PDB file of C-alpha atoms in Angstrom:
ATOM      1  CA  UNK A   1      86.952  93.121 116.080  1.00 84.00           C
ATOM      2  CA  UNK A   2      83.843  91.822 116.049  1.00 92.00           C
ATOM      3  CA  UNK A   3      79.999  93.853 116.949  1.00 96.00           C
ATOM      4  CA  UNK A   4      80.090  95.916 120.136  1.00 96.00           C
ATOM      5  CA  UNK A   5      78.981  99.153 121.482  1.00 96.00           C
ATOM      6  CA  UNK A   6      81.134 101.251 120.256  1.00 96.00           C
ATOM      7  CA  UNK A   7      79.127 104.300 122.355  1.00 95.00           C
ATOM      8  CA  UNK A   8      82.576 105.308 123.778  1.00 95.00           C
ATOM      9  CA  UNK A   9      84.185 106.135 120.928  1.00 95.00           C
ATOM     10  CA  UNK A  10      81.263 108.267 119.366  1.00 94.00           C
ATOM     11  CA  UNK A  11      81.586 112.085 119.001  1.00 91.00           C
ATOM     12  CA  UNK A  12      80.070 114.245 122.499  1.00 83.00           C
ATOM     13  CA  UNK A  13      76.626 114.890 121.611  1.00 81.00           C
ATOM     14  CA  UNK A  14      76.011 112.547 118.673  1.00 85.00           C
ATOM     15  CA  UNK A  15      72.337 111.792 118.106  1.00 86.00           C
ATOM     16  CA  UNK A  16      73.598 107.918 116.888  1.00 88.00           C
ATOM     17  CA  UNK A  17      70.266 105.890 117.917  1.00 90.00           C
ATOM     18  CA  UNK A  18      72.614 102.927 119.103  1.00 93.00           C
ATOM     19  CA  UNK A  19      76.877 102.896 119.692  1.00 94.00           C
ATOM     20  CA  UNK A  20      76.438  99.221 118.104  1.00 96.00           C
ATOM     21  CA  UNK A  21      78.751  98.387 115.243  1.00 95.00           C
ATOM     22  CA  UNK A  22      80.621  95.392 113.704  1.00 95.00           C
ATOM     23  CA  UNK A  23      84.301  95.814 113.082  1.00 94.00           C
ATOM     24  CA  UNK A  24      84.767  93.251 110.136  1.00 94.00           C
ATOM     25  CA  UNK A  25      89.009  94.134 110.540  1.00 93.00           C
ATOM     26  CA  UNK A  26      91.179  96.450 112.043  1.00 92.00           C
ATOM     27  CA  UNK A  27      95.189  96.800 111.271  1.00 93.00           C
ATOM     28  CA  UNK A  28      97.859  99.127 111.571  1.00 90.00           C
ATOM     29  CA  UNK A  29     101.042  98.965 109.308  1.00 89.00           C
ATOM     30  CA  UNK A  30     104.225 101.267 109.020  1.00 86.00           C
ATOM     31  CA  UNK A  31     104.256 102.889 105.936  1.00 82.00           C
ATOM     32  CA  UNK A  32     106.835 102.264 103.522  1.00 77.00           C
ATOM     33  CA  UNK A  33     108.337 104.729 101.323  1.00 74.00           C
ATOM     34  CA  UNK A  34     110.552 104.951  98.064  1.00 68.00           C
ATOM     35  CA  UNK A  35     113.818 107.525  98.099  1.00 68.00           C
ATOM     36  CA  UNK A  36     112.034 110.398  99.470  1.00 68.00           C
ATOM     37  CA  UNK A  37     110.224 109.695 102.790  1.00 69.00           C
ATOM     38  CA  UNK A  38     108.386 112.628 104.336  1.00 69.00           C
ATOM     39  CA  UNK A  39     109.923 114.071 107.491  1.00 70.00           C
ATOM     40  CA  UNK A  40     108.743 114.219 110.433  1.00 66.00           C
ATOM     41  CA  UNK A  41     108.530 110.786 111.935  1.00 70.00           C
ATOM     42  CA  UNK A  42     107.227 107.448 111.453  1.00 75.00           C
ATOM     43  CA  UNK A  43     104.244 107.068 109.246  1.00 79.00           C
ATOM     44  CA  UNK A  44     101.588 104.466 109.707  1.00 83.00           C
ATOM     45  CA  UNK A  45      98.506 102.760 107.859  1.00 86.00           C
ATOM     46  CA  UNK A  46      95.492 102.326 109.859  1.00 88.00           C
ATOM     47  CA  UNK A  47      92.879  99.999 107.767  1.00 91.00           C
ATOM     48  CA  UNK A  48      89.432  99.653 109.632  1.00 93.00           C
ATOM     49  CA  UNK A  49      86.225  97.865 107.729  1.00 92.00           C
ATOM     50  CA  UNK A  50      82.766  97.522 109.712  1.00 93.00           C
ATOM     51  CA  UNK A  51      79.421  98.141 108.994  1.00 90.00           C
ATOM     52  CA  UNK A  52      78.859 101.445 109.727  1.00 90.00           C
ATOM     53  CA  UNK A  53      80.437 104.199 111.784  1.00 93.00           C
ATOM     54  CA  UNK A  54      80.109 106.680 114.095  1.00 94.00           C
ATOM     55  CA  UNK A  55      80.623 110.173 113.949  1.00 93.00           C
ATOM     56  CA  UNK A  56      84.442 110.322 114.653  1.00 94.00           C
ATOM     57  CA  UNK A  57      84.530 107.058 115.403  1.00 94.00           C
ATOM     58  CA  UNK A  58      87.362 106.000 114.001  1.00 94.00           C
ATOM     59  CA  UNK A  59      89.527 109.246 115.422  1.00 94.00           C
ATOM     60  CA  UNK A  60      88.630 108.642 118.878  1.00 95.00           C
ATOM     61  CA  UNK A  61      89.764 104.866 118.235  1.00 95.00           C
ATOM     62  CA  UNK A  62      92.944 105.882 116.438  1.00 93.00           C
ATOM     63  CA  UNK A  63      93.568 108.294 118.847  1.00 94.00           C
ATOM     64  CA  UNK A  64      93.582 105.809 122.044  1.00 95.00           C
ATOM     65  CA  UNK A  65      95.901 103.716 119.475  1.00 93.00           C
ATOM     66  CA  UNK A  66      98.163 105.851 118.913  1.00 91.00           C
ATOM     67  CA  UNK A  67      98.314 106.800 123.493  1.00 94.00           C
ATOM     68  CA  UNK A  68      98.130 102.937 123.685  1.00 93.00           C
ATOM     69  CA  UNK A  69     101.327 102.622 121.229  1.00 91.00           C
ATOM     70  CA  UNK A  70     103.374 105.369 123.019  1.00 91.00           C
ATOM     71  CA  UNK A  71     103.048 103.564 125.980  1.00 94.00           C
ATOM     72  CA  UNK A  72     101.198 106.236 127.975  1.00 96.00           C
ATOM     73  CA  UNK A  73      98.147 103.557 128.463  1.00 95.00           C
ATOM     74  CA  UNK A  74      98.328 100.120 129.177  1.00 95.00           C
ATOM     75  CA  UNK A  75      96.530  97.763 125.969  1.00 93.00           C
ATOM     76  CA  UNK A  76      94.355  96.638 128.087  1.00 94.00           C
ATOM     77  CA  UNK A  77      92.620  99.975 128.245  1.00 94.00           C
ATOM     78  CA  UNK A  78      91.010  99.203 124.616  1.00 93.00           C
ATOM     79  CA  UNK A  79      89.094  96.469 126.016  1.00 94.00           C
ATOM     80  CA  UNK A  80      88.159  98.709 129.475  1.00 95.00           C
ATOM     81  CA  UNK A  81      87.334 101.660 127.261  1.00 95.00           C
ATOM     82  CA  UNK A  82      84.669  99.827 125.272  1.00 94.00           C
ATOM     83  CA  UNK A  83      82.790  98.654 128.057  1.00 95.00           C
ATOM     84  CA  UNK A  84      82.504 101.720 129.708  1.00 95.00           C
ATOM     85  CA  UNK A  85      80.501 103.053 127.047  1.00 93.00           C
ATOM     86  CA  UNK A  86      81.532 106.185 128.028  1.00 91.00           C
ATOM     87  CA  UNK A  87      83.342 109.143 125.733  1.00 91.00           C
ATOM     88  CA  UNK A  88      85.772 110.764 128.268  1.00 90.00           C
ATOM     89  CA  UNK A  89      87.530 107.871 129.241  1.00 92.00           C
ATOM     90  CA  UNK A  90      88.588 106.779 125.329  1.00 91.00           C
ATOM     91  CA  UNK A  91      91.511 109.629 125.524  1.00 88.00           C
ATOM     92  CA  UNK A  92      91.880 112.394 122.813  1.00 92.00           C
ATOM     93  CA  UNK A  93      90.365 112.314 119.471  1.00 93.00           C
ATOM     94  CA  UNK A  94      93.189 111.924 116.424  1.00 91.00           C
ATOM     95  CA  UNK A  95      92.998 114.784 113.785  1.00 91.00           C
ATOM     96  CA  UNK A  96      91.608 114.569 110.553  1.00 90.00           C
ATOM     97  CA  UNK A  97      94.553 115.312 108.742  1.00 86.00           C
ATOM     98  CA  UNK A  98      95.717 112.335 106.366  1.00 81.00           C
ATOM     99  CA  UNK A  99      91.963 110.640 107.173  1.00 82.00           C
ATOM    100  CA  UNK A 100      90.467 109.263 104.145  1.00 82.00           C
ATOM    101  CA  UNK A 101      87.166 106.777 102.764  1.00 83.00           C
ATOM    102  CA  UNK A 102      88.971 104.829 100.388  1.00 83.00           C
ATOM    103  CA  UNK A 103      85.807 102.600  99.354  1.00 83.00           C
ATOM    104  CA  UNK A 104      82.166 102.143 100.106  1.00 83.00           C
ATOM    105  CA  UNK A 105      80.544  98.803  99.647  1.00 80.00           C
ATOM    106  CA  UNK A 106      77.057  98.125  99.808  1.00 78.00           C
ATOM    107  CA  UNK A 107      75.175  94.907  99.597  1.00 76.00           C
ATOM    108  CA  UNK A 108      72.879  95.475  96.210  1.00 76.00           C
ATOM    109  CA  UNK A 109      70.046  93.806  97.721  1.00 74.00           C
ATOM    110  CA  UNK A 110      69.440  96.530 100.457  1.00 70.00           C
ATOM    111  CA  UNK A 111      69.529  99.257  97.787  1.00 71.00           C
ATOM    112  CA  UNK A 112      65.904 100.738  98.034  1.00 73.00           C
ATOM    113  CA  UNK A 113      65.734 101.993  94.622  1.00 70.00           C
ATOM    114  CA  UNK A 114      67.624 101.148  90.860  1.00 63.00           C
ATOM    115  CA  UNK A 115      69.590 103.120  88.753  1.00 59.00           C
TER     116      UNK A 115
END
């Protein structure tokens, strides 16, 4: 959390001018379920808010979570990741499936124009 170069979790070949973002939060939940849980494993909520993103971003981050989680790399390899700026050593990129934009806020001041 917080504004950092996010440059190694952008997609291979992205264009981005500058890798610098601001993560306002970041959490991961389990999911909860009523009678009928889908199969197939645990299920979990991950809930990230920042000024702007990257192109995949947010999969290449979920994706070292998820290595990080199954203890196949140490935590501390979040924190080593980021500064390395560098793509190949953030790990494999999640999948889209079950990736969504729930909400888009903008600051009405920087809107150029008025509806």
């Amino acid at each position: 959390i917080g504004t950092h170069d996010f440059s190694a979790f952008k997609a291979s070949g992205s264009n981005a001018k500058t890798g610098i973002r601001t993560i306002y939060s970041c959490e991961i939940k389990p999911m909860t379920w009523g009678i009928f849980p889908p199969s197939g494993g645990l299920h979990y909520m991950f809930t990230i808010a920042a000024d702007g993103f990257l192109r995949y971003m947010v999969r290449n981050i979920a994706g070292l979570l998820v290595q990080i989680g199954l203890g196949k790399r140490p935590h501390e390899d979040m924190t080593d990741v980021l500064a390395s700026k560098d793509r190949s050593s953030a790990g494999p990129t999640a999948p889209p499936q079950g990736l969504y934009l729930k909400r888009v806020l903008y600051d009405e001041s920087e809107i150029p124009f008025n509806y």
